[in-house]
Amino acid sequence: MSTDDQLRHLAAAAAEGDGAALAELVRQTQPAVWQLCTALGSHGETEDLVQDTYLRAVKALPTYRGDAPVRIWLLAIARRTCADHVRKRQRQRRLMQRLESEAAARRADAPPVHGLAPAATDDLLAALDPDRREAFVLTQLVGLSYEEAAGVVGCPIGTIRSRVARARADLLGLVELAAGQ
């Protein structure tokens, strides 16, 4: 039995709930997935990216039709996982830069805010009211329009606009507080 055939057999068995087949599938494919995630992902986050790749793959196993070899299918999932991760990090960096610029502009006599790590974005967002955080994340990080975000949340577009504006004000205050201004 070829490697491709063996992986297809393992994928089919894993899709039917065979845990041993899933473990063997991961064991045989993990080196390639790990290597790709190391090359495409952020330094120090390879383990999380590999885990996220396999979580996505397990969810998608029932729909795997075998059009591509299993290894290629998994690497495509890993590539998308890494791309999503990089886009998220870029959005977080842009958000931090924008918040720092707005905080500095509000207090022109104060020095600009520097040194907030991108990881601090998660802490800042966690400090927001849940409704404001949801609206802000949907529009500013996920990239939905206000109208689309209103559809996701199930509220009027004006409510989304208001929540985003309040979230921005809250975040500016938190950035200023963190900078010791």
JSON list of N, CA, C and O in Angstrom, two decimals, residues 37-61:
[
{"chain": "A", "resi": 37, "resn": "CYS", "atom": "N", "xyz": [4.45, 25.21, 9.15]},
{"chain": "A", "resi": 37, "resn": "CYS", "atom": "CA", "xyz": [4.03, 26.20, 10.14]},
{"chain": "A", "resi": 37, "resn": "CYS", "atom": "C", "xyz": [5.22, 26.98, 10.70]},
{"chain": "A", "resi": 37, "resn": "CYS", "atom": "O", "xyz": [5.10, 28.17, 10.99]},
{"chain": "A", "resi": 38, "resn": "THR", "atom": "N", "xyz": [6.36, 26.32, 10.82]},
{"chain": "A", "resi": 38, "resn": "THR", "atom": "CA", "xyz": [7.57, 27.00, 11.28]},
{"chain": "A", "resi": 38, "resn": "THR", "atom": "C", "xyz": [8.00, 28.04, 10.25]},
{"chain": "A", "resi": 38, "resn": "THR", "atom": "O", "xyz": [8.38, 29.16, 10.61]},
{"chain": "A", "resi": 39, "resn": "ALA", "atom": "N", "xyz": [7.92, 27.68, 8.99]},
{"chain": "A", "resi": 39, "resn": "ALA", "atom": "CA", "xyz": [8.36, 28.59, 7.93]},
{"chain": "A", "resi": 39, "resn": "ALA", "atom": "C", "xyz": [7.40, 29.75, 7.70]},
{"chain": "A", "resi": 39, "resn": "ALA", "atom": "O", "xyz": [7.83, 30.87, 7.43]},
{"chain": "A", "resi": 40, "resn": "LEU", "atom": "N", "xyz": [6.10, 29.50, 7.82]},
{"chain": "A", "resi": 40, "resn": "LEU", "atom": "CA", "xyz": [5.11, 30.53, 7.48]},
{"chain": "A", "resi": 40, "resn": "LEU", "atom": "C", "xyz": [4.56, 31.29, 8.68]},
{"chain": "A", "resi": 40, "resn": "LEU", "atom": "O", "xyz": [4.02, 32.38, 8.51]},
{"chain": "A", "resi": 41, "resn": "GLY", "atom": "N", "xyz": [4.67, 30.72, 9.86]},
{"chain": "A", "resi": 41, "resn": "GLY", "atom": "CA", "xyz": [4.05, 31.33, 11.04]},
{"chain": "A", "resi": 41, "resn": "GLY", "atom": "C", "xyz": [4.97, 32.28, 11.77]},
{"chain": "A", "resi": 41, "resn": "GLY", "atom": "O", "xyz": [6.10, 32.54, 11.35]},
{"chain": "A", "resi": 42, "resn": "SER", "atom": "N", "xyz": [4.48, 32.79, 12.88]},
{"chain": "A", "resi": 42, "resn": "SER", "atom": "CA", "xyz": [5.26, 33.68, 13.73]},
{"chain": "A", "resi": 42, "resn": "SER", "atom": "C", "xyz": [6.20, 32.88, 14.61]},
{"chain": "A", "resi": 42, "resn": "SER", "atom": "O", "xyz": [5.86, 31.79, 15.06]},
{"chain": "A", "resi": 43, "resn": "HIS", "atom": "N", "xyz": [7.36, 33.43, 14.86]},
{"chain": "A", "resi": 43, "resn": "HIS", "atom": "CA", "xyz": [8.36, 32.78, 15.69]},
{"chain": "A", "resi": 43, "resn": "HIS", "atom": "C", "xyz": [7.77, 32.48, 17.07]},
{"chain": "A", "resi": 43, "resn": "HIS", "atom": "O", "xyz": [7.12, 33.31, 17.68]},
{"chain": "A", "resi": 44, "resn": "GLY", "atom": "N", "xyz": [7.96, 31.26, 17.52]},
{"chain": "A", "resi": 44, "resn": "GLY", "atom": "CA", "xyz": [7.50, 30.87, 18.85]},
{"chain": "A", "resi": 44, "resn": "GLY", "atom": "C", "xyz": [6.06, 30.41, 18.92]},
{"chain": "A", "resi": 44, "resn": "GLY", "atom": "O", "xyz": [5.58, 30.08, 19.99]},
{"chain": "A", "resi": 45, "resn": "GLU", "atom": "N", "xyz": [5.36, 30.39, 17.80]},
{"chain": "A", "resi": 45, "resn": "GLU", "atom": "CA", "xyz": [3.96, 30.00, 17.83]},
{"chain": "A", "resi": 45, "resn": "GLU", "atom": "C", "xyz": [3.68, 28.78, 16.97]},
{"chain": "A", "resi": 45, "resn": "GLU", "atom": "O", "xyz": [2.53, 28.48, 16.68]},
{"chain": "A", "resi": 46, "resn": "THR", "atom": "N", "xyz": [4.72, 28.07, 16.59]},
{"chain": "A", "resi": 46, "resn": "THR", "atom": "CA", "xyz": [4.56, 26.90, 15.72]},
{"chain": "A", "resi": 46, "resn": "THR", "atom": "C", "xyz": [3.64, 25.86, 16.34]},
{"chain": "A", "resi": 46, "resn": "THR", "atom": "O", "xyz": [2.76, 25.33, 15.66]},
{"chain": "A", "resi": 47, "resn": "GLU", "atom": "N", "xyz": [3.84, 25.57, 17.61]},
{"chain": "A", "resi": 47, "resn": "GLU", "atom": "CA", "xyz": [3.04, 24.54, 18.26]},
{"chain": "A", "resi": 47, "resn": "GLU", "atom": "C", "xyz": [1.55, 24.88, 18.19]},
{"chain": "A", "resi": 47, "resn": "GLU", "atom": "O", "xyz": [0.72, 24.01, 17.88]},
{"chain": "A", "resi": 48, "resn": "ASP", "atom": "N", "xyz": [1.20, 26.14, 18.46]},
{"chain": "A", "resi": 48, "resn": "ASP", "atom": "CA", "xyz": [-0.21, 26.55, 18.39]},
{"chain": "A", "resi": 48, "resn": "ASP", "atom": "C", "xyz": [-0.75, 26.45, 16.97]},
{"chain": "A", "resi": 48, "resn": "ASP", "atom": "O", "xyz": [-1.89, 26.05, 16.75]},
{"chain": "A", "resi": 49, "resn": "LEU", "atom": "N", "xyz": [0.07, 26.82, 15.99]},
{"chain": "A", "resi": 49, "resn": "LEU", "atom": "CA", "xyz": [-0.36, 26.76, 14.60]},
{"chain": "A", "resi": 49, "resn": "LEU", "atom": "C", "xyz": [-0.58, 25.32, 14.14]},
{"chain": "A", "resi": 49, "resn": "LEU", "atom": "O", "xyz": [-1.56, 25.02, 13.44]},
{"chain": "A", "resi": 50, "resn": "VAL", "atom": "N", "xyz": [0.30, 24.41, 14.56]},
{"chain": "A", "resi": 50, "resn": "VAL", "atom": "CA", "xyz": [0.14, 23.00, 14.21]},
{"chain": "A", "resi": 50, "resn": "VAL", "atom": "C", "xyz": [-1.13, 22.45, 14.85]},
{"chain": "A", "resi": 50, "resn": "VAL", "atom": "O", "xyz": [-1.92, 21.76, 14.20]},
{"chain": "A", "resi": 51, "resn": "GLN", "atom": "N", "xyz": [-1.32, 22.79, 16.11]},
{"chain": "A", "resi": 51, "resn": "GLN", "atom": "CA", "xyz": [-2.53, 22.32, 16.81]},
{"chain": "A", "resi": 51, "resn": "GLN", "atom": "C", "xyz": [-3.79, 22.86, 16.14]},
{"chain": "A", "resi": 51, "resn": "GLN", "atom": "O", "xyz": [-4.75, 22.12, 15.91]},
{"chain": "A", "resi": 52, "resn": "ASP", "atom": "N", "xyz": [-3.78, 24.14, 15.78]},
{"chain": "A", "resi": 52, "resn": "ASP", "atom": "CA", "xyz": [-4.94, 24.72, 15.11]},
{"chain": "A", "resi": 52, "resn": "ASP", "atom": "C", "xyz": [-5.17, 24.07, 13.76]},
{"chain": "A", "resi": 52, "resn": "ASP", "atom": "O", "xyz": [-6.31, 23.83, 13.35]},
{"chain": "A", "resi": 53, "resn": "THR", "atom": "N", "xyz": [-4.09, 23.73, 13.05]},
{"chain": "A", "resi": 53, "resn": "THR", "atom": "CA", "xyz": [-4.21, 23.04, 11.76]},
{"chain": "A", "resi": 53, "resn": "THR", "atom": "C", "xyz": [-4.94, 21.72, 11.94]},
{"chain": "A", "resi": 53, "resn": "THR", "atom": "O", "xyz": [-5.88, 21.41, 11.20]},
{"chain": "A", "resi": 54, "resn": "TYR", "atom": "N", "xyz": [-4.53, 20.94, 12.91]},
{"chain": "A", "resi": 54, "resn": "TYR", "atom": "CA", "xyz": [-5.17, 19.63, 13.12]},
{"chain": "A", "resi": 54, "resn": "TYR", "atom": "C", "xyz": [-6.60, 19.77, 13.64]},
{"chain": "A", "resi": 54, "resn": "TYR", "atom": "O", "xyz": [-7.46, 18.95, 13.28]},
{"chain": "A", "resi": 55, "resn": "LEU", "atom": "N", "xyz": [-6.86, 20.79, 14.43]},
{"chain": "A", "resi": 55, "resn": "LEU", "atom": "CA", "xyz": [-8.25, 21.01, 14.87]},
{"chain": "A", "resi": 55, "resn": "LEU", "atom": "C", "xyz": [-9.14, 21.31, 13.67]},
{"chain": "A", "resi": 55, "resn": "LEU", "atom": "O", "xyz": [-10.26, 20.77, 13.56]},
{"chain": "A", "resi": 56, "resn": "ARG", "atom": "N", "xyz": [-8.65, 22.15, 12.78]},
{"chain": "A", "resi": 56, "resn": "ARG", "atom": "CA", "xyz": [-9.41, 22.45, 11.56]},
{"chain": "A", "resi": 56, "resn": "ARG", "atom": "C", "xyz": [-9.58, 21.20, 10.69]},
{"chain": "A", "resi": 56, "resn": "ARG", "atom": "O", "xyz": [-10.65, 20.97, 10.12]},
{"chain": "A", "resi": 57, "resn": "ALA", "atom": "N", "xyz": [-8.51, 20.43, 10.59]},
{"chain": "A", "resi": 57, "resn": "ALA", "atom": "CA", "xyz": [-8.56, 19.23, 9.75]},
{"chain": "A", "resi": 57, "resn": "ALA", "atom": "C", "xyz": [-9.54, 18.20, 10.31]},
{"chain": "A", "resi": 57, "resn": "ALA", "atom": "O", "xyz": [-10.30, 17.59, 9.54]},
{"chain": "A", "resi": 58, "resn": "VAL", "atom": "N", "xyz": [-9.54, 18.02, 11.62]},
{"chain": "A", "resi": 58, "resn": "VAL", "atom": "CA", "xyz": [-10.47, 17.05, 12.22]},
{"chain": "A", "resi": 58, "resn": "VAL", "atom": "C", "xyz": [-11.91, 17.46, 11.95]},
{"chain": "A", "resi": 58, "resn": "VAL", "atom": "O", "xyz": [-12.75, 16.62, 11.62]},
{"chain": "A", "resi": 59, "resn": "LYS", "atom": "N", "xyz": [-12.19, 18.76, 12.05]},
{"chain": "A", "resi": 59, "resn": "LYS", "atom": "CA", "xyz": [-13.54, 19.24, 11.77]},
{"chain": "A", "resi": 59, "resn": "LYS", "atom": "C", "xyz": [-13.92, 19.00, 10.30]},
{"chain": "A", "resi": 59, "resn": "LYS", "atom": "O", "xyz": [-15.07, 18.75, 9.98]},
{"chain": "A", "resi": 60, "resn": "ALA", "atom": "N", "xyz": [-12.92, 19.09, 9.42]},
{"chain": "A", "resi": 60, "resn": "ALA", "atom": "CA", "xyz": [-13.18, 18.97, 7.99]},
{"chain": "A", "resi": 60, "resn": "ALA", "atom": "C", "xyz": [-13.08, 17.54, 7.47]},
{"chain": "A", "resi": 60, "resn": "ALA", "atom": "O", "xyz": [-13.47, 17.28, 6.33]},
{"chain": "A", "resi": 61, "resn": "LEU", "atom": "N", "xyz": [-12.58, 16.62, 8.27]},
{"chain": "A", "resi": 61, "resn": "LEU", "atom": "CA", "xyz": [-12.41, 15.23, 7.81]},
{"chain": "A", "resi": 61, "resn": "LEU", "atom": "C", "xyz": [-13.68, 14.63, 7.21]},
{"chain": "A", "resi": 61, "resn": "LEU", "atom": "O", "xyz": [-13.58, 13.97, 6.17]}
]
